[in-house]
Amino acid sequence: AYEKDMSKYINSSRNILKNVGEYVYNNLLSNKVLINKPQGGFYLMPEFLDKKHKSSEEMCTDLLNNTGVALLPGSDFGFSKNKMIVRLSFTDFDGRTFMKSISDTENIDDNLLSKFAPNIVDGVNKLKKWSESS
């Protein structure tokens, strides 16, 4: 891997993760979910303004049971148990197919995200709906 030019692969990975992360951010940010704009990487740490759960672990269990979306409680990462912060990974898609189907600089719109990352789109929609009903 170190002997080859990996710039196209790296640029494609960055482009995909940047666009997927921004999609998640733009679609979850609301008066029910506090979230920072992604700066890189492949996960976000949103805070749900949820008053009915006593801990982030309890909330994650409820989310999994009611939406099928798996999140890790913020308490696993050193946050207070009573802060409804979660770790949300946005990598549930076939990266190889996604990468082969777009250029490393192509703008990735919602249609491409729906096609190549349908689990992300579905999961975000479920989280948004759940947060609005809490």
mmCIF file with all atom_site columns, C-alpha atoms in Angstrom:
data_model
loop_
_atom_site.group_PDB
_atom_site.id
_atom_site.type_symbol
_atom_site.label_atom_id
_atom_site.label_alt_id
_atom_site.label_comp_id
_atom_site.label_asym_id
_atom_site.label_entity_id
_atom_site.label_seq_id
_atom_site.pdbx_PDB_ins_code
_atom_site.Cartn_x
_atom_site.Cartn_y
_atom_site.Cartn_z
_atom_site.occupancy
_atom_site.B_iso_or_equiv
_atom_site.pdbx_formal_charge
_atom_site.auth_seq_id
_atom_site.auth_comp_id
_atom_site.auth_asym_id
_atom_site.auth_atom_id
_atom_site.pdbx_PDB_model_num
ATOM 1   C CA . ALA A 1 1   ? 0.000   0.000  0.000  1.00 0.00 ? 1   ALA A CA 1
ATOM 2   C CA . TYR A 1 2   ? 2.851   2.395  0.723  1.00 0.00 ? 2   TYR A CA 1
ATOM 3   C CA . GLU A 1 3   ? 4.522   1.813  -2.644 1.00 0.00 ? 3   GLU A CA 1
ATOM 4   C CA . LYS A 1 4   ? 1.456   2.784  -4.697 1.00 0.00 ? 4   LYS A CA 1
ATOM 5   C CA . ASP A 1 5   ? -0.036  6.220  -5.253 1.00 0.00 ? 5   ASP A CA 1
ATOM 6   C CA . MET A 1 6   ? -3.070  6.123  -2.979 1.00 0.00 ? 6   MET A CA 1
ATOM 7   C CA . SER A 1 7   ? -4.197  9.725  -3.583 1.00 0.00 ? 7   SER A CA 1
ATOM 8   C CA . LYS A 1 8   ? -7.269  8.801  -5.689 1.00 0.00 ? 8   LYS A CA 1
ATOM 9   C CA . TYR A 1 9   ? -8.438  6.316  -3.046 1.00 0.00 ? 9   TYR A CA 1
ATOM 10  C CA . ILE A 1 10  ? -7.823  8.786  -0.210 1.00 0.00 ? 10  ILE A CA 1
ATOM 11  C CA . ASN A 1 11  ? -9.567  11.616 -2.071 1.00 0.00 ? 11  ASN A CA 1
ATOM 12  C CA . SER A 1 12  ? -12.564 9.394  -2.862 1.00 0.00 ? 12  SER A CA 1
ATOM 13  C CA . SER A 1 13  ? -12.805 8.259  0.760  1.00 0.00 ? 13  SER A CA 1
ATOM 14  C CA . ARG A 1 14  ? -12.634 11.841 2.003  1.00 0.00 ? 14  ARG A CA 1
ATOM 15  C CA . ASN A 1 15  ? -15.231 12.993 -0.523 1.00 0.00 ? 15  ASN A CA 1
ATOM 16  C CA . ILE A 1 16  ? -17.684 10.235 0.373  1.00 0.00 ? 16  ILE A CA 1
ATOM 17  C CA . LEU A 1 17  ? -17.272 10.577 4.146  1.00 0.00 ? 17  LEU A CA 1
ATOM 18  C CA . LYS A 1 18  ? -17.434 14.386 3.971  1.00 0.00 ? 18  LYS A CA 1
ATOM 19  C CA . ASN A 1 19  ? -20.699 14.291 2.040  1.00 0.00 ? 19  ASN A CA 1
ATOM 20  C CA . VAL A 1 20  ? -22.270 11.500 4.088  1.00 0.00 ? 20  VAL A CA 1
ATOM 21  C CA . GLY A 1 21  ? -21.305 13.273 7.331  1.00 0.00 ? 21  GLY A CA 1
ATOM 22  C CA . GLU A 1 22  ? -22.752 16.565 6.129  1.00 0.00 ? 22  GLU A CA 1
ATOM 23  C CA . TYR A 1 23  ? -25.955 14.797 5.090  1.00 0.00 ? 23  TYR A CA 1
ATOM 24  C CA . VAL A 1 24  ? -26.328 13.316 8.585  1.00 0.00 ? 24  VAL A CA 1
ATOM 25  C CA . TYR A 1 25  ? -25.541 16.678 10.191 1.00 0.00 ? 25  TYR A CA 1
ATOM 26  C CA . ASN A 1 26  ? -27.924 18.668 7.978  1.00 0.00 ? 26  ASN A CA 1
ATOM 27  C CA . ASN A 1 27  ? -30.775 16.232 8.479  1.00 0.00 ? 27  ASN A CA 1
ATOM 28  C CA . LEU A 1 28  ? -30.461 15.733 12.248 1.00 0.00 ? 28  LEU A CA 1
ATOM 29  C CA . LEU A 1 29  ? -29.725 19.310 13.344 1.00 0.00 ? 29  LEU A CA 1
ATOM 30  C CA . SER A 1 30  ? -32.934 20.618 14.887 1.00 0.00 ? 30  SER A CA 1
ATOM 31  C CA . ASN A 1 31  ? -34.441 22.020 18.050 1.00 0.00 ? 31  ASN A CA 1
ATOM 32  C CA . LYS A 1 32  ? -34.499 18.387 19.293 1.00 0.00 ? 32  LYS A CA 1
ATOM 33  C CA . VAL A 1 33  ? -30.922 17.413 18.353 1.00 0.00 ? 33  VAL A CA 1
ATOM 34  C CA . LEU A 1 34  ? -27.732 19.371 19.007 1.00 0.00 ? 34  LEU A CA 1
ATOM 35  C CA . ILE A 1 35  ? -24.911 18.336 16.706 1.00 0.00 ? 35  ILE A CA 1
ATOM 36  C CA . ASN A 1 36  ? -21.600 19.788 15.593 1.00 0.00 ? 36  ASN A CA 1
ATOM 37  C CA . LYS A 1 37  ? -20.719 19.955 11.927 1.00 0.00 ? 37  LYS A CA 1
ATOM 38  C CA . PRO A 1 38  ? -18.368 17.106 11.019 1.00 0.00 ? 38  PRO A CA 1
ATOM 39  C CA . GLN A 1 39  ? -14.680 18.012 10.833 1.00 0.00 ? 39  GLN A CA 1
ATOM 40  C CA . GLY A 1 40  ? -13.494 14.670 9.430  1.00 0.00 ? 40  GLY A CA 1
ATOM 41  C CA . GLY A 1 41  ? -13.665 11.050 10.436 1.00 0.00 ? 41  GLY A CA 1
ATOM 42  C CA . PHE A 1 42  ? -16.714 8.852  10.245 1.00 0.00 ? 42  PHE A CA 1
ATOM 43  C CA . TYR A 1 43  ? -18.817 9.511  13.312 1.00 0.00 ? 43  TYR A CA 1
ATOM 44  C CA . LEU A 1 44  ? -20.701 12.306 15.070 1.00 0.00 ? 44  LEU A CA 1
ATOM 45  C CA . MET A 1 45  ? -21.698 12.849 18.697 1.00 0.00 ? 45  MET A CA 1
ATOM 46  C CA . PRO A 1 46  ? -25.232 14.286 18.635 1.00 0.00 ? 46  PRO A CA 1
ATOM 47  C CA . GLU A 1 47  ? -27.065 15.228 21.808 1.00 0.00 ? 47  GLU A CA 1
ATOM 48  C CA . PHE A 1 48  ? -30.771 14.497 21.883 1.00 0.00 ? 48  PHE A CA 1
ATOM 49  C CA . LEU A 1 49  ? -32.798 16.944 23.954 1.00 0.00 ? 49  LEU A CA 1
ATOM 50  C CA . ASP A 1 50  ? -34.724 14.068 25.452 1.00 0.00 ? 50  ASP A CA 1
ATOM 51  C CA . LYS A 1 51  ? -36.333 14.352 28.877 1.00 0.00 ? 51  LYS A CA 1
ATOM 52  C CA . LYS A 1 52  ? -37.966 10.943 29.185 1.00 0.00 ? 52  LYS A CA 1
ATOM 53  C CA . HIS A 1 53  ? -34.844 8.789  29.570 1.00 0.00 ? 53  HIS A CA 1
ATOM 54  C CA . LYS A 1 54  ? -32.633 8.699  32.644 1.00 0.00 ? 54  LYS A CA 1
ATOM 55  C CA . SER A 1 55  ? -29.397 7.785  30.845 1.00 0.00 ? 55  SER A CA 1
ATOM 56  C CA . SER A 1 56  ? -27.868 7.757  27.392 1.00 0.00 ? 56  SER A CA 1
ATOM 57  C CA . GLU A 1 57  ? -27.633 3.969  27.670 1.00 0.00 ? 57  GLU A CA 1
ATOM 58  C CA . GLU A 1 58  ? -31.378 3.718  28.337 1.00 0.00 ? 58  GLU A CA 1
ATOM 59  C CA . MET A 1 59  ? -32.070 6.059  25.423 1.00 0.00 ? 59  MET A CA 1
ATOM 60  C CA . CYS A 1 60  ? -29.867 4.011  23.048 1.00 0.00 ? 60  CYS A CA 1
ATOM 61  C CA . THR A 1 61  ? -31.713 0.850  24.046 1.00 0.00 ? 61  THR A CA 1
ATOM 62  C CA . ASP A 1 62  ? -35.040 2.560  23.366 1.00 0.00 ? 62  ASP A CA 1
ATOM 63  C CA . LEU A 1 63  ? -33.784 3.842  20.009 1.00 0.00 ? 63  LEU A CA 1
ATOM 64  C CA . LEU A 1 64  ? -32.606 0.381  19.002 1.00 0.00 ? 64  LEU A CA 1
ATOM 65  C CA . ASN A 1 65  ? -35.868 -1.256 20.070 1.00 0.00 ? 65  ASN A CA 1
ATOM 66  C CA . ASN A 1 66  ? -38.107 1.345  18.427 1.00 0.00 ? 66  ASN A CA 1
ATOM 67  C CA . THR A 1 67  ? -36.158 2.289  15.292 1.00 0.00 ? 67  THR A CA 1
ATOM 68  C CA . GLY A 1 68  ? -33.623 -0.468 14.684 1.00 0.00 ? 68  GLY A CA 1
ATOM 69  C CA . VAL A 1 69  ? -30.837 2.140  14.706 1.00 0.00 ? 69  VAL A CA 1
ATOM 70  C CA . ALA A 1 70  ? -27.847 1.167  16.838 1.00 0.00 ? 70  ALA A CA 1
ATOM 71  C CA . LEU A 1 71  ? -25.965 3.954  18.608 1.00 0.00 ? 71  LEU A CA 1
ATOM 72  C CA . LEU A 1 72  ? -23.405 3.899  21.403 1.00 0.00 ? 72  LEU A CA 1
ATOM 73  C CA . PRO A 1 73  ? -24.195 5.847  24.582 1.00 0.00 ? 73  PRO A CA 1
ATOM 74  C CA . GLY A 1 74  ? -22.038 8.870  25.279 1.00 0.00 ? 74  GLY A CA 1
ATOM 75  C CA . SER A 1 75  ? -21.383 7.497  28.751 1.00 0.00 ? 75  SER A CA 1
ATOM 76  C CA . ASP A 1 76  ? -19.154 4.865  27.063 1.00 0.00 ? 76  ASP A CA 1
ATOM 77  C CA . PHE A 1 77  ? -16.952 7.773  25.935 1.00 0.00 ? 77  PHE A CA 1
ATOM 78  C CA . GLY A 1 78  ? -16.669 9.656  29.213 1.00 0.00 ? 78  GLY A CA 1
ATOM 79  C CA . PHE A 1 79  ? -19.762 11.867 28.981 1.00 0.00 ? 79  PHE A CA 1
ATOM 80  C CA . SER A 1 80  ? -22.137 12.105 31.921 1.00 0.00 ? 80  SER A CA 1
ATOM 81  C CA . LYS A 1 81  ? -24.765 9.337  31.890 1.00 0.00 ? 81  LYS A CA 1
ATOM 82  C CA . ASN A 1 82  ? -27.562 11.884 32.140 1.00 0.00 ? 82  ASN A CA 1
ATOM 83  C CA . LYS A 1 83  ? -26.434 13.769 28.994 1.00 0.00 ? 83  LYS A CA 1
ATOM 84  C CA . MET A 1 84  ? -28.259 12.232 26.048 1.00 0.00 ? 84  MET A CA 1
ATOM 85  C CA . ILE A 1 85  ? -25.146 12.187 23.878 1.00 0.00 ? 85  ILE A CA 1
ATOM 86  C CA . VAL A 1 86  ? -24.533 9.271  21.521 1.00 0.00 ? 86  VAL A CA 1
ATOM 87  C CA . ARG A 1 87  ? -21.844 8.159  19.124 1.00 0.00 ? 87  ARG A CA 1
ATOM 88  C CA . LEU A 1 88  ? -23.262 7.792  15.642 1.00 0.00 ? 88  LEU A CA 1
ATOM 89  C CA . SER A 1 89  ? -21.130 6.120  12.977 1.00 0.00 ? 89  SER A CA 1
ATOM 90  C CA . PHE A 1 90  ? -22.105 6.920  9.403  1.00 0.00 ? 90  PHE A CA 1
ATOM 91  C CA . THR A 1 91  ? -20.328 4.052  7.631  1.00 0.00 ? 91  THR A CA 1
ATOM 92  C CA . ASP A 1 92  ? -23.180 1.600  7.022  1.00 0.00 ? 92  ASP A CA 1
ATOM 93  C CA . PHE A 1 93  ? -22.759 1.426  3.245  1.00 0.00 ? 93  PHE A CA 1
ATOM 94  C CA . ASP A 1 94  ? -20.777 -0.502 0.641  1.00 0.00 ? 94  ASP A CA 1
ATOM 95  C CA . GLY A 1 95  ? -17.775 1.770  0.246  1.00 0.00 ? 95  GLY A CA 1
ATOM 96  C CA . ARG A 1 96  ? -16.279 -0.173 -2.648 1.00 0.00 ? 96  ARG A CA 1
ATOM 97  C CA . THR A 1 97  ? -19.421 0.137  -4.783 1.00 0.00 ? 97  THR A CA 1
ATOM 98  C CA . PHE A 1 98  ? -19.863 3.784  -3.790 1.00 0.00 ? 98  PHE A CA 1
ATOM 99  C CA . MET A 1 99  ? -16.246 4.581  -4.646 1.00 0.00 ? 99  MET A CA 1
ATOM 100 C CA . LYS A 1 100 ? -16.349 2.797  -8.022 1.00 0.00 ? 100 LYS A CA 1
ATOM 101 C CA . SER A 1 101 ? -19.499 4.681  -9.011 1.00 0.00 ? 101 SER A CA 1
ATOM 102 C CA . ILE A 1 102 ? -18.330 8.266  -8.500 1.00 0.00 ? 102 ILE A CA 1
ATOM 103 C CA . SER A 1 103 ? -15.255 10.341 -9.226 1.00 0.00 ? 103 SER A CA 1
ATOM 104 C CA . ASP A 1 104 ? -13.008 11.371 -6.348 1.00 0.00 ? 104 ASP A CA 1
ATOM 105 C CA . THR A 1 105 ? -14.194 14.987 -6.632 1.00 0.00 ? 105 THR A CA 1
ATOM 106 C CA . GLU A 1 106 ? -17.834 14.472 -7.646 1.00 0.00 ? 106 GLU A CA 1
ATOM 107 C CA . ASN A 1 107 ? -20.486 16.350 -5.716 1.00 0.00 ? 107 ASN A CA 1
ATOM 108 C CA . ILE A 1 108 ? -22.604 13.774 -3.936 1.00 0.00 ? 108 ILE A CA 1
ATOM 109 C CA . ASP A 1 109 ? -26.233 14.842 -3.793 1.00 0.00 ? 109 ASP A CA 1
ATOM 110 C CA . ASP A 1 110 ? -29.153 13.289 -1.905 1.00 0.00 ? 110 ASP A CA 1
ATOM 111 C CA . ASN A 1 111 ? -30.026 11.059 -4.876 1.00 0.00 ? 111 ASN A CA 1
ATOM 112 C CA . LEU A 1 112 ? -26.560 9.500  -4.905 1.00 0.00 ? 112 LEU A CA 1
ATOM 113 C CA . LEU A 1 113 ? -26.676 9.089  -1.133 1.00 0.00 ? 113 LEU A CA 1
ATOM 114 C CA . SER A 1 114 ? -30.035 7.336  -1.398 1.00 0.00 ? 114 SER A CA 1
ATOM 115 C CA . LYS A 1 115 ? -28.619 5.031  -4.055 1.00 0.00 ? 115 LYS A CA 1
ATOM 116 C CA . PHE A 1 116 ? -25.255 4.180  -2.468 1.00 0.00 ? 116 PHE A CA 1
ATOM 117 C CA . ALA A 1 117 ? -25.942 4.724  1.256  1.00 0.00 ? 117 ALA A CA 1
ATOM 118 C CA . PRO A 1 118 ? -29.617 3.796  1.708  1.00 0.00 ? 118 PRO A CA 1
ATOM 119 C CA . ASN A 1 119 ? -29.083 2.568  5.281  1.00 0.00 ? 119 ASN A CA 1
ATOM 120 C CA . ILE A 1 120 ? -27.687 5.977  6.240  1.00 0.00 ? 120 ILE A CA 1
ATOM 121 C CA . VAL A 1 121 ? -30.643 7.813  4.714  1.00 0.00 ? 121 VAL A CA 1
ATOM 122 C CA . ASP A 1 122 ? -33.127 5.408  6.315  1.00 0.00 ? 122 ASP A CA 1
ATOM 123 C CA . GLY A 1 123 ? -31.393 5.548  9.710  1.00 0.00 ? 123 GLY A CA 1
ATOM 124 C CA . VAL A 1 124 ? -31.261 9.339  9.730  1.00 0.00 ? 124 VAL A CA 1
ATOM 125 C CA . ASN A 1 125 ? -34.950 9.515  8.826  1.00 0.00 ? 125 ASN A CA 1
ATOM 126 C CA . LYS A 1 126 ? -35.789 7.130  11.680 1.00 0.00 ? 126 LYS A CA 1
ATOM 127 C CA . LEU A 1 127 ? -33.672 9.097  14.176 1.00 0.00 ? 127 LEU A CA 1
ATOM 128 C CA . LYS A 1 128 ? -35.230 12.371 13.093 1.00 0.00 ? 128 LYS A CA 1
ATOM 129 C CA . LYS A 1 129 ? -38.759 10.989 13.395 1.00 0.00 ? 129 LYS A CA 1
ATOM 130 C CA . TRP A 1 130 ? -37.966 9.457  16.798 1.00 0.00 ? 130 TRP A CA 1
ATOM 131 C CA . SER A 1 131 ? -36.463 12.720 18.102 1.00 0.00 ? 131 SER A CA 1
ATOM 132 C CA . GLU A 1 132 ? -39.472 14.727 16.942 1.00 0.00 ? 132 GLU A CA 1
ATOM 133 C CA . SER A 1 133 ? -41.848 12.394 18.782 1.00 0.00 ? 133 SER A CA 1
ATOM 134 C CA . SER A 1 134 ? -39.886 12.480 22.066 1.00 0.00 ? 134 SER A CA 1
#
